[in-house]
Tab-separated table of C-alpha atoms in Angstrom:
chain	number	residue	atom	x	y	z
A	1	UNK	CA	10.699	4.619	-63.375
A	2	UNK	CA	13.778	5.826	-61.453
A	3	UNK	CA	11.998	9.410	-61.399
A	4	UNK	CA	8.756	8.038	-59.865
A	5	UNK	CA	11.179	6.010	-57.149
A	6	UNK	CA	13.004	9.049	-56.277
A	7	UNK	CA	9.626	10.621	-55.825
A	8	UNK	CA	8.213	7.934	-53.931
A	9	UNK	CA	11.055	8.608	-51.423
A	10	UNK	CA	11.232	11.905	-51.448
A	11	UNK	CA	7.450	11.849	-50.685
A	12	UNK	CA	7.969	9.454	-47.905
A	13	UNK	CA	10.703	11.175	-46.408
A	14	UNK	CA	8.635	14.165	-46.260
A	15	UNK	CA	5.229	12.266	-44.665
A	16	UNK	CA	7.947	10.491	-41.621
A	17	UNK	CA	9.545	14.153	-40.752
A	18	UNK	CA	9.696	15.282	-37.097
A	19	UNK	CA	8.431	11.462	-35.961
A	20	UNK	CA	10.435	8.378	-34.775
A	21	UNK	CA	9.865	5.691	-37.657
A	22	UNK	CA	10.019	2.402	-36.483
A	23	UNK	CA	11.395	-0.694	-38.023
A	24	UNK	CA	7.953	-2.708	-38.398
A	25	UNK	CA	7.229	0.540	-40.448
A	26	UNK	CA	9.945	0.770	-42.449
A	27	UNK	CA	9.168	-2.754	-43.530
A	28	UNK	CA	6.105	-2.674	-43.778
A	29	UNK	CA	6.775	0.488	-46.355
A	30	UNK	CA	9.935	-1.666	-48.446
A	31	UNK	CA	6.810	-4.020	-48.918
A	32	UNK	CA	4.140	-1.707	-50.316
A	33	UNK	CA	6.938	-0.462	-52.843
A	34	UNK	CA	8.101	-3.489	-53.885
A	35	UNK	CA	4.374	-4.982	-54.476
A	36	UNK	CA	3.755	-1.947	-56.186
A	37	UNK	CA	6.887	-2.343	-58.727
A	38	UNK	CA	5.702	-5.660	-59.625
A	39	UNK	CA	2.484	-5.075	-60.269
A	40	UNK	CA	3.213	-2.093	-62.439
A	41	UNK	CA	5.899	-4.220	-64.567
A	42	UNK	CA	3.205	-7.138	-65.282
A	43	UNK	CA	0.819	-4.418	-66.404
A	44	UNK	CA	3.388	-1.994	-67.890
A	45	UNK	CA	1.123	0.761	-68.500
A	46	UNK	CA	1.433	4.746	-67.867
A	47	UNK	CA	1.592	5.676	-64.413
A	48	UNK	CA	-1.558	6.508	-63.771
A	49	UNK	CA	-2.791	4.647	-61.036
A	50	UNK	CA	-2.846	5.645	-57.340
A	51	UNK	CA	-1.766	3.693	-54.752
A	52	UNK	CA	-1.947	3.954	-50.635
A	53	UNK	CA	0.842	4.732	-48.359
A	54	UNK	CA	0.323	3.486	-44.772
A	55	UNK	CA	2.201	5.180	-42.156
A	56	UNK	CA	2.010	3.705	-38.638
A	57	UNK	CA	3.444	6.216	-36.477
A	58	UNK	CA	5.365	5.465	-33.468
A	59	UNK	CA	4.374	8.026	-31.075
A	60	UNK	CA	1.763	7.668	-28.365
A	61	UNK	CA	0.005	10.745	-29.616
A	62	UNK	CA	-0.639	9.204	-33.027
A	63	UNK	CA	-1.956	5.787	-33.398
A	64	UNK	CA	-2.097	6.504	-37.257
A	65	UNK	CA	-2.626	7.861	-40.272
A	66	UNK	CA	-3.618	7.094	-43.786
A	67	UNK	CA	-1.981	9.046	-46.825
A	68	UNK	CA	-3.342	8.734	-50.540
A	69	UNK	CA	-0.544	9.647	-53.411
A	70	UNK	CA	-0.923	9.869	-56.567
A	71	UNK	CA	1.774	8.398	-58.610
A	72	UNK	CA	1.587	10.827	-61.535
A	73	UNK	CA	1.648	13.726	-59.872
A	74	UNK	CA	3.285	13.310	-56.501
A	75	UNK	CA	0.847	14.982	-54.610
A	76	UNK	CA	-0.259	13.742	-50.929
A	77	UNK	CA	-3.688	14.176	-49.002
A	78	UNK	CA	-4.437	13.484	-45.851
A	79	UNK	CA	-7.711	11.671	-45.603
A	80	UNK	CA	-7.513	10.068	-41.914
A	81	UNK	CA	-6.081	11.094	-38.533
A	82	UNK	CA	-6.902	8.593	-35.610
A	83	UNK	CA	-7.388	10.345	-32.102
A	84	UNK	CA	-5.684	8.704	-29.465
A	85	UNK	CA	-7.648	5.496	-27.981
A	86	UNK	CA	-9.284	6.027	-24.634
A	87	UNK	CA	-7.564	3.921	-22.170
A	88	UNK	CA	-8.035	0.200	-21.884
A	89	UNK	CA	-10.340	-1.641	-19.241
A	90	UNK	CA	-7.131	-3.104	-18.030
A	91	UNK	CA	-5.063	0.366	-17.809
A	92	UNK	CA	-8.244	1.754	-15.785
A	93	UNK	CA	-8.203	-1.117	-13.218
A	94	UNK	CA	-4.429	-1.043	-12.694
A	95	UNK	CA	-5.124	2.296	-11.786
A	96	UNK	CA	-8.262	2.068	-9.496
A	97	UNK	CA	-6.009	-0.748	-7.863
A	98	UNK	CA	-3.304	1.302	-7.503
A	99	UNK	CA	-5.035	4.294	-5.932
A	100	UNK	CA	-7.034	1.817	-3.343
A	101	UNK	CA	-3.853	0.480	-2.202
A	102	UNK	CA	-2.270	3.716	-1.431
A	103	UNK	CA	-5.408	4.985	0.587
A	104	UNK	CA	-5.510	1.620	2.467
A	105	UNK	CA	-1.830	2.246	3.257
A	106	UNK	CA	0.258	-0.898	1.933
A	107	UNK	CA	3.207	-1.196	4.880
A	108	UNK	CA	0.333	-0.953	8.060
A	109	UNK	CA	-1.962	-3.110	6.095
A	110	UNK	CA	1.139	-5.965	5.223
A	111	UNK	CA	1.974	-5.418	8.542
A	112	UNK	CA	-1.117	-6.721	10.107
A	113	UNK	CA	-1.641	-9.645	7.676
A	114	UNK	CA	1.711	-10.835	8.339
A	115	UNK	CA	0.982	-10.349	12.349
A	116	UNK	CA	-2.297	-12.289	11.570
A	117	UNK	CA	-0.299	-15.088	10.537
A	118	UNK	CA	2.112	-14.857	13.093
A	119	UNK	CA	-0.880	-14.940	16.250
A	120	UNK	CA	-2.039	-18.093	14.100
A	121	UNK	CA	0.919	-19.849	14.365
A	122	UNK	CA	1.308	-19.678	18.353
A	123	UNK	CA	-1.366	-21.729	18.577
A	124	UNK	CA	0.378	-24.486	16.285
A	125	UNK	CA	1.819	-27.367	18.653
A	126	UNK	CA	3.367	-29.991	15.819
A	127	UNK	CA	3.677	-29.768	12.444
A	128	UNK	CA	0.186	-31.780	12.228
A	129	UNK	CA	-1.591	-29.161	12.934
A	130	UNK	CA	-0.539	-27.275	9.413
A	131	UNK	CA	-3.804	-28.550	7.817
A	132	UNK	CA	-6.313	-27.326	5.669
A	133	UNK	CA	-8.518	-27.277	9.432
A	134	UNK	CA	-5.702	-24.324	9.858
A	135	UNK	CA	-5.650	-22.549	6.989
A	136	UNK	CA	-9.100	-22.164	6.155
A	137	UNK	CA	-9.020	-21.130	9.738
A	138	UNK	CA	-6.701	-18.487	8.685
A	139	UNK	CA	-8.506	-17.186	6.094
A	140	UNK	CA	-11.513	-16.427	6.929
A	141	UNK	CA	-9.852	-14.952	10.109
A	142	UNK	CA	-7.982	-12.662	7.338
A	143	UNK	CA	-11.108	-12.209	5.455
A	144	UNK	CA	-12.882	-10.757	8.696
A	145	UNK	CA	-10.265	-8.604	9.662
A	146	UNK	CA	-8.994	-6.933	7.046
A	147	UNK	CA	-11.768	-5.149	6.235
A	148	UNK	CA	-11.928	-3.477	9.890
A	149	UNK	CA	-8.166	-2.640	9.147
A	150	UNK	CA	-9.564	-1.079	5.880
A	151	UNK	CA	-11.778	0.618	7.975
A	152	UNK	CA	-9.236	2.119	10.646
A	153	UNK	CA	-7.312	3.655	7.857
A	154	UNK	CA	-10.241	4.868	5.843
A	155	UNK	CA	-12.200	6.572	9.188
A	156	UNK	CA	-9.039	8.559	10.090
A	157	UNK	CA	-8.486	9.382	6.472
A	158	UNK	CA	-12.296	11.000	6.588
A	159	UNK	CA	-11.436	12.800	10.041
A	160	UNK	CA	-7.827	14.235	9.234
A	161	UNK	CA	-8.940	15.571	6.151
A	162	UNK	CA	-7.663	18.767	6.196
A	163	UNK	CA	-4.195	17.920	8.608
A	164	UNK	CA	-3.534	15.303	5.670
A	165	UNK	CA	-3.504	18.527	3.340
A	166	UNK	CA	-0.729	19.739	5.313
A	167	UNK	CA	1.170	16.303	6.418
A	168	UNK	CA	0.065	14.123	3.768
A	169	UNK	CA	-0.382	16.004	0.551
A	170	UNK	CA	-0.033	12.786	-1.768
A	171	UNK	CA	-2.956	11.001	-0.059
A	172	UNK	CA	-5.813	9.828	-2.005
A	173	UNK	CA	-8.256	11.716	-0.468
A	174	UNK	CA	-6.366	14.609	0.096
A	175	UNK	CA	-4.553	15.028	-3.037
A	176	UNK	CA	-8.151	15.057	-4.769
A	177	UNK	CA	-8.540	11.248	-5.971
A	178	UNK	CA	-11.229	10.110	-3.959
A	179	UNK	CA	-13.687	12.593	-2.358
A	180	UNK	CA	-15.739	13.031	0.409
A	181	UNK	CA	-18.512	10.706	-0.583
A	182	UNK	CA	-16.114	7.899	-1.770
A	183	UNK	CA	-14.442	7.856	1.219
A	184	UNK	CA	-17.679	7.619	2.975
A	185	UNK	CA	-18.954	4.530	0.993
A	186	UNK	CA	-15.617	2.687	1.907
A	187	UNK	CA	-15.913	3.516	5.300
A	188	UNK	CA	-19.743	2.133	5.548
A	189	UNK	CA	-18.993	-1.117	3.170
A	190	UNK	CA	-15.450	-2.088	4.937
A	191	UNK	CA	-17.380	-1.724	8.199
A	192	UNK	CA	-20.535	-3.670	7.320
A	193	UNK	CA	-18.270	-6.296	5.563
A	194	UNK	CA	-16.104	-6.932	8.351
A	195	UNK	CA	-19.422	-7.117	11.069
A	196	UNK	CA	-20.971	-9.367	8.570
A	197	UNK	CA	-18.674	-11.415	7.655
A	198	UNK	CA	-17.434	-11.931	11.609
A	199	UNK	CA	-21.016	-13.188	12.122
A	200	UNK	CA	-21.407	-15.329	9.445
A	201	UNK	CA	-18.138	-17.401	10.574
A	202	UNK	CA	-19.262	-17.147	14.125
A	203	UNK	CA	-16.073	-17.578	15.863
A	204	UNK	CA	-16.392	-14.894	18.865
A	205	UNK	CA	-12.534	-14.095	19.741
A	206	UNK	CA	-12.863	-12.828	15.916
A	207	UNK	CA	-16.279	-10.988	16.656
A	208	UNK	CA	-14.521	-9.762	20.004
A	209	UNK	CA	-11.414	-8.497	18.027
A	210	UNK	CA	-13.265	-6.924	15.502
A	211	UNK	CA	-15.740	-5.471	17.807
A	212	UNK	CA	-13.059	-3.767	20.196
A	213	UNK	CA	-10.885	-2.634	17.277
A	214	UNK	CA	-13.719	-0.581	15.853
A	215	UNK	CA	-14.750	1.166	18.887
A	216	UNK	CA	-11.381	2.218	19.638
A	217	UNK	CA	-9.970	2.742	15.722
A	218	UNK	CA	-13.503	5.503	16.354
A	219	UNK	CA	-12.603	6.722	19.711
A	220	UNK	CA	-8.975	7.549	18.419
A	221	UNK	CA	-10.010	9.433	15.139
A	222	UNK	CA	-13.758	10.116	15.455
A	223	UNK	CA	-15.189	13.988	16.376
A	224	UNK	CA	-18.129	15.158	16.907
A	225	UNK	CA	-19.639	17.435	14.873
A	226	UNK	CA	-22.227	19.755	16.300
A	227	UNK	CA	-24.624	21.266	13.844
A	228	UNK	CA	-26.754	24.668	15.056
A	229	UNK	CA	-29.060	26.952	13.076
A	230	UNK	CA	-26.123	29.866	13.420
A	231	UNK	CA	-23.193	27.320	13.275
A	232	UNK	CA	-21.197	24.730	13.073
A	233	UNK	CA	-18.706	23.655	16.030
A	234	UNK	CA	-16.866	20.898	16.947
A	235	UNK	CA	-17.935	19.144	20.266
A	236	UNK	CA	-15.132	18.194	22.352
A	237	UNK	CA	-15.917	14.990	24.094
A	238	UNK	CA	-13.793	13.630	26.777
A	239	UNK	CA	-14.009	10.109	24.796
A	240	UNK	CA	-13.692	10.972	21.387
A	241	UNK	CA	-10.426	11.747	19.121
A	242	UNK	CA	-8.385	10.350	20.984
A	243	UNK	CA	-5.159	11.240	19.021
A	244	UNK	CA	-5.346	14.922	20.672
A	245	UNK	CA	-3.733	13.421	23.647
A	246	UNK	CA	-0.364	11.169	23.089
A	247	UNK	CA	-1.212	9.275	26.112
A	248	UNK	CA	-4.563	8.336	24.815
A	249	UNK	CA	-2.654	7.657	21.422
A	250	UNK	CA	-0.630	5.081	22.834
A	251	UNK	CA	-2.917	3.141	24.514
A	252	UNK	CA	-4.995	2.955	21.670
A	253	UNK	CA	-2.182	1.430	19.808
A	254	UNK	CA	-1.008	-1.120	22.877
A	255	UNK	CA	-4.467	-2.367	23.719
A	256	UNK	CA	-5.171	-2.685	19.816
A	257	UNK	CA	-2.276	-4.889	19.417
A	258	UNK	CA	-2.788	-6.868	22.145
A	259	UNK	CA	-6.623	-7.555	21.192
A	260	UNK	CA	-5.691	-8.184	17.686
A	261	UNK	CA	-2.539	-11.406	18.722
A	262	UNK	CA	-4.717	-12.587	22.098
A	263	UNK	CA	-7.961	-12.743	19.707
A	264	UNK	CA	-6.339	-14.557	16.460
A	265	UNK	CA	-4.809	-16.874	19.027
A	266	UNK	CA	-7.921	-17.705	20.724
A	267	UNK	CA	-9.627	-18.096	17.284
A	268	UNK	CA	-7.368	-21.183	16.395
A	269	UNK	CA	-7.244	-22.146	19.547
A	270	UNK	CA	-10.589	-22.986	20.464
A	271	UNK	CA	-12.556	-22.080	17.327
A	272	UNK	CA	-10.012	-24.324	14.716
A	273	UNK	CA	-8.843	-26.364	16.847
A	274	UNK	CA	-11.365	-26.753	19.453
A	275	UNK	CA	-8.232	-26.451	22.228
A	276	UNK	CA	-9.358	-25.615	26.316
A	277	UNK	CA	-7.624	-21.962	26.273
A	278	UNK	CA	-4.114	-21.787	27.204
A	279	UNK	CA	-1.153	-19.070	27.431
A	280	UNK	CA	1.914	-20.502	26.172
A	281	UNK	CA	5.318	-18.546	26.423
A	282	UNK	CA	5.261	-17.424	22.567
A	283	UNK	CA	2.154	-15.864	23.194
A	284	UNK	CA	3.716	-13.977	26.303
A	285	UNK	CA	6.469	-12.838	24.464
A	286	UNK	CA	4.375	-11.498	21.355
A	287	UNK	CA	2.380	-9.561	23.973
A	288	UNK	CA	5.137	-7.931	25.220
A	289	UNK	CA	6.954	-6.934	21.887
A	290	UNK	CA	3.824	-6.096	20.615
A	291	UNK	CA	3.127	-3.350	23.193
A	292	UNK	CA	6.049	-2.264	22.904
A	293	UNK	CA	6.139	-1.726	19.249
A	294	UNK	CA	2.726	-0.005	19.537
A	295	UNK	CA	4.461	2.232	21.751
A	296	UNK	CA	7.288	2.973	19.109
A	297	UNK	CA	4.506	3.371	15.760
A	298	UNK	CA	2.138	5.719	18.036
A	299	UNK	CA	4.743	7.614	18.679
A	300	UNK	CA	7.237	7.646	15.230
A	301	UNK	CA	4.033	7.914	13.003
A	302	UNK	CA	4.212	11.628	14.513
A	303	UNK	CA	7.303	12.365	13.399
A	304	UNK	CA	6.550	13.230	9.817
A	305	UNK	CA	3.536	15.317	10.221
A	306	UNK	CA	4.620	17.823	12.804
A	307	UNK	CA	3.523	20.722	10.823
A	308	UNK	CA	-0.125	19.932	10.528
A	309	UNK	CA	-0.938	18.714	14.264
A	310	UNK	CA	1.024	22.015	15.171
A	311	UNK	CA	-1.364	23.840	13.087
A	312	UNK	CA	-4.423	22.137	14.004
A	313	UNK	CA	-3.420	22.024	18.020
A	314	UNK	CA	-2.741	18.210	18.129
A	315	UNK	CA	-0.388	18.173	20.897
A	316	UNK	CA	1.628	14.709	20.562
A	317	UNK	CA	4.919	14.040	22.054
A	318	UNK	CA	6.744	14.835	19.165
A	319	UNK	CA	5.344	18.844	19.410
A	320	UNK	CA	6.127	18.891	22.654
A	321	UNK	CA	9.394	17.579	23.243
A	322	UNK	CA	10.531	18.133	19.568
A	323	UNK	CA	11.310	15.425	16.969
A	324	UNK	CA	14.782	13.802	17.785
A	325	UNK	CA	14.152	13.010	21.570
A	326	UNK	CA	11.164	11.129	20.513
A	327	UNK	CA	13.374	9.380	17.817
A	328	UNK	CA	15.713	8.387	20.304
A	329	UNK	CA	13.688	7.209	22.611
A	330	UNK	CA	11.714	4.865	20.261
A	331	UNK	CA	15.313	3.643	19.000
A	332	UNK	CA	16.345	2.949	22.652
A	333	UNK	CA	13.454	1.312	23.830
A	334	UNK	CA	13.634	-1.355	20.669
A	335	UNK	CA	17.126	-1.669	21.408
A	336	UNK	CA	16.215	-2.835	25.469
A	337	UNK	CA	13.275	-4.906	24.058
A	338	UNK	CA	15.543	-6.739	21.175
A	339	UNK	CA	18.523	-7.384	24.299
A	340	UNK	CA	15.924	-8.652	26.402
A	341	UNK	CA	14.320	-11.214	24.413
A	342	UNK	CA	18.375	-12.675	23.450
A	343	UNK	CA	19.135	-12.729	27.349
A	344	UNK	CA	15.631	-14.250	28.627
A	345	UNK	CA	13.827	-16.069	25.745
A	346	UNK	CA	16.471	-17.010	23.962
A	347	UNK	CA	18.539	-18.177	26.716
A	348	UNK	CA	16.294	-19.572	28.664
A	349	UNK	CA	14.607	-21.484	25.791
A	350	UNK	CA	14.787	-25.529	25.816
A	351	UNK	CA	14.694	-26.497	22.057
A	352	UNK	CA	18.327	-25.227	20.448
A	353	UNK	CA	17.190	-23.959	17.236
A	354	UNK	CA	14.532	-22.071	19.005
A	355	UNK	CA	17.627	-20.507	20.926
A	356	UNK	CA	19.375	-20.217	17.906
A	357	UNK	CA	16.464	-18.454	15.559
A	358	UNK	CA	15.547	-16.363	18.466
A	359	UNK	CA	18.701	-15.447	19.672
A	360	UNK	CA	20.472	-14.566	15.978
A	361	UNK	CA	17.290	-13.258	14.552
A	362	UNK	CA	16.993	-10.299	17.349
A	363	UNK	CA	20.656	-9.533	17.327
A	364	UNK	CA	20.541	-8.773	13.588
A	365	UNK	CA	17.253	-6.688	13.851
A	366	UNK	CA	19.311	-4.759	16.738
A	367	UNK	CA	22.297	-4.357	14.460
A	368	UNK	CA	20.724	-2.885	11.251
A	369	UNK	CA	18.515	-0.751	13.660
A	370	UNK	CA	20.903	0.843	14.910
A	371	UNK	CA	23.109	1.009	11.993
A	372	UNK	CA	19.998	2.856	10.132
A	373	UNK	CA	19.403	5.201	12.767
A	374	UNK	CA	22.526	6.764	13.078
A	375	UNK	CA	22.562	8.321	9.750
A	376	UNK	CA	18.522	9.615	9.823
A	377	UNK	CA	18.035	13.330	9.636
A	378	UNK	CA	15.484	14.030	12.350
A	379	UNK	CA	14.001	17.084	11.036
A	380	UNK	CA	13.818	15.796	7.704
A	381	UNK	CA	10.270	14.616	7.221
A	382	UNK	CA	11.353	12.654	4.098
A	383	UNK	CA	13.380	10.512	6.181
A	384	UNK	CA	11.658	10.190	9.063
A	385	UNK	CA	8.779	9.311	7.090
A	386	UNK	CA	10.920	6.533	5.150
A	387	UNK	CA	12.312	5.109	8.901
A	388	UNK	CA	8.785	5.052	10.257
A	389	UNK	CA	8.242	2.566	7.028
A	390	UNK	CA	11.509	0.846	8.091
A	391	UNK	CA	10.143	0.327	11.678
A	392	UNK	CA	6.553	-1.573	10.220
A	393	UNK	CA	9.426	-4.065	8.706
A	394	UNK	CA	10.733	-4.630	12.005
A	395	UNK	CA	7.183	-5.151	13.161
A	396	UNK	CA	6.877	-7.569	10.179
A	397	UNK	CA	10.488	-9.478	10.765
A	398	UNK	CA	9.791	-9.641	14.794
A	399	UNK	CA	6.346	-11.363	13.107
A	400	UNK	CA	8.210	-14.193	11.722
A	401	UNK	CA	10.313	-14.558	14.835
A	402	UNK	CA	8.012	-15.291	17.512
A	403	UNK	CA	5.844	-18.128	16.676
A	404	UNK	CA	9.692	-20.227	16.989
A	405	UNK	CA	9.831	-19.033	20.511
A	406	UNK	CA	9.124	-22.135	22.942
């Protein structure tokens, strides 16, 4: 008995080498043994029965294998090796999801829900108003536009195709992940979703909104192709790609971000609420800081991919007058716009803790702005990439700001 033990051991020792053996399998192995000394002592016979020895390996390269042993004469044989499972339904979708939320690009896309919100709230008067009228006013207001954001990103992914090879390496499309035609169908679906759905709700500063934001989200990364029987050459319309020229660039971004805050406004305004139209002071306000962010993202989203529009003969700002002027001057003119808004809204507001929220809230942004800045390599395209990130979150924090301004 103590023989056939040792070689039961020895036997298992030898099955578990090289591999991580887990405690579940240990166990489970202690168990098999034991049953099998009991059984033999009831019967207490010669040893010549076999018996199965179930390893359950911990590794993800083996799900498992079976061994059978015979008892008498210690000898193993492998009978079964399981291939690794194909991955689960689940694991698939998480990574679908994941990919589709990196090619819509997360911190623009956040951004302009949380500025969807924001425009919806300026046209909130008392706290009667937060109703289920408003938010399923909201909602479909997000469900129209998001796909035309989806769109924006998706159409300039198609166009900058090869500069993203250069700039943008770890894109979806451009790393390989999605091709041509894929990007193609989400272009055509986003773009017929977001029409479609804009006309079944009906409300027209939505349809207006949508309308404008996909002629100029075209104009800015839209070319021309011009097909020949000898060639193919690229048509250079005065009123197409617009992001050759920064100027071009940054109205396309300004008028954009007007559109979208003066549109969702309008939409609760006079579509939720049924409200004549009116311009109250918050609105002002998130006009003006608005533009001038869209000034400060045209310009910083440049930053990072100097090397491709260099290649490709994209002349922005940023090529021109090299990398840390344009940093600084974005910096500065957030700095004016934050001291501004504490020395005239805030000051000049009526209600205290609309002074107070306004006031506080834009001196802090200031602060960790500048604090942030100061320590950004310019001509590091790691960093500047990370503070053109940081500078959506301003975008998002100014968001939750302005509807207290009155």
């Amino acid at each position: 008995m103590a023989s056939v033990l040792l070689g039961s051991f020895s036997l298992a020792s030898s099955l578990t080498a090289g591999s991580f053996v887990t405690k579940a399998s240990w166990y489970k192995t202690q168990k098999i043994q034991n049953e099998y000394l009991i059984v033999r002592h009831q019967q207490q016979h010669n040893l010549k029965h076999d018996y199965r020895y179930i390893e359950v390996a911990s590794t993800s390269k083996e799900r498992g294998r079976c061994y059978s042993m015979n008892a008498g004469s210690g000898e193993s044989f492998e009978y079964e090796h399981q291939d690794p499972s194909p991955k689960s339904l689940l694991a698939s979708t998480k990574d679908s999801l994941y990919t589709f939320i990196r090619f819509i690009r997360p911190m623009p896309t956040i951004g302009i829900t949380i500025n969807i919100i924001s425009a919806s709230l300026l046209a909130v008067e008392n706290l009667s108003d937060i109703s289920p009228t408003f938010f399923i006013g909201l909602l479909k207001a997000i469900a129209v536009f998001l796909p035309m954001q989806i769109y924006n990103v998706s159409v300039n992914s198609l166009a900058d195709f090869e500069i993203d090879k250069i700039n943008k390496p770890y894109l979806p499309m451009a790393s390989g992940e999605y091709s041509r035609r894929t990007v193609i169908i989400i272009v055509a679906s986003s773009l017929i979703l977001s029409l479609g759905l804009g006309w079944i709700v009906g409300s027209l500063p939505l349809l207006w909104v949508i309308s404008s934001y996909f002629i100029f989200s075209s104009a800015y990364s839209i070319n021309i192709i011009c097909v020949t029987l000898s060639h193919t050459s690229t048509c250079k319309l005065p009123l197409l790609r617009w992001k050759r020229s920064s100027v071009l660039t940054i109205i396309n971004y300004i008028v954009k971000f007007i559109m979208l805050n003066l549109g969702l406004f309008l939409h609760m305004q006079t579509y939720v609420f049924k409200r004549p139209t009116m311009y109250p002071k918050s609105l002002v306000m998130a006009i003006v800081f608005v533009s001038i962010f869209a000034v400060v993202i045209s310009l910083f989203k440049d930053l990072p991919d100097i090397e491709g529009d260099e290649k490709f003969g994209i002349r922005t700002l940023a090529v021109r007058l090299g990398p840390k002027w344009v940093f600084w001057f974005c910096i500065s003119l957030l700095e004016m716009a934050y001291g501004a808004a504490i020395l005239f809204v805030g000051a000049t507001s009526s209600s205290i803790w609309s002074k107070l929220i306004t006031g506080l809230g834009h001196a802090f942004l200031a602060s960790i702005l500048w604090y942030h800045a100061k320590f950004v390599d310019v001509k590091s395209k790691t960093e500047t990439l990370f503070f053109y990130k940081f500078i959506w979150k301003l975008y998002m924090a100014e968001s939750f700001i302005i509807p207290f301004v009155r």
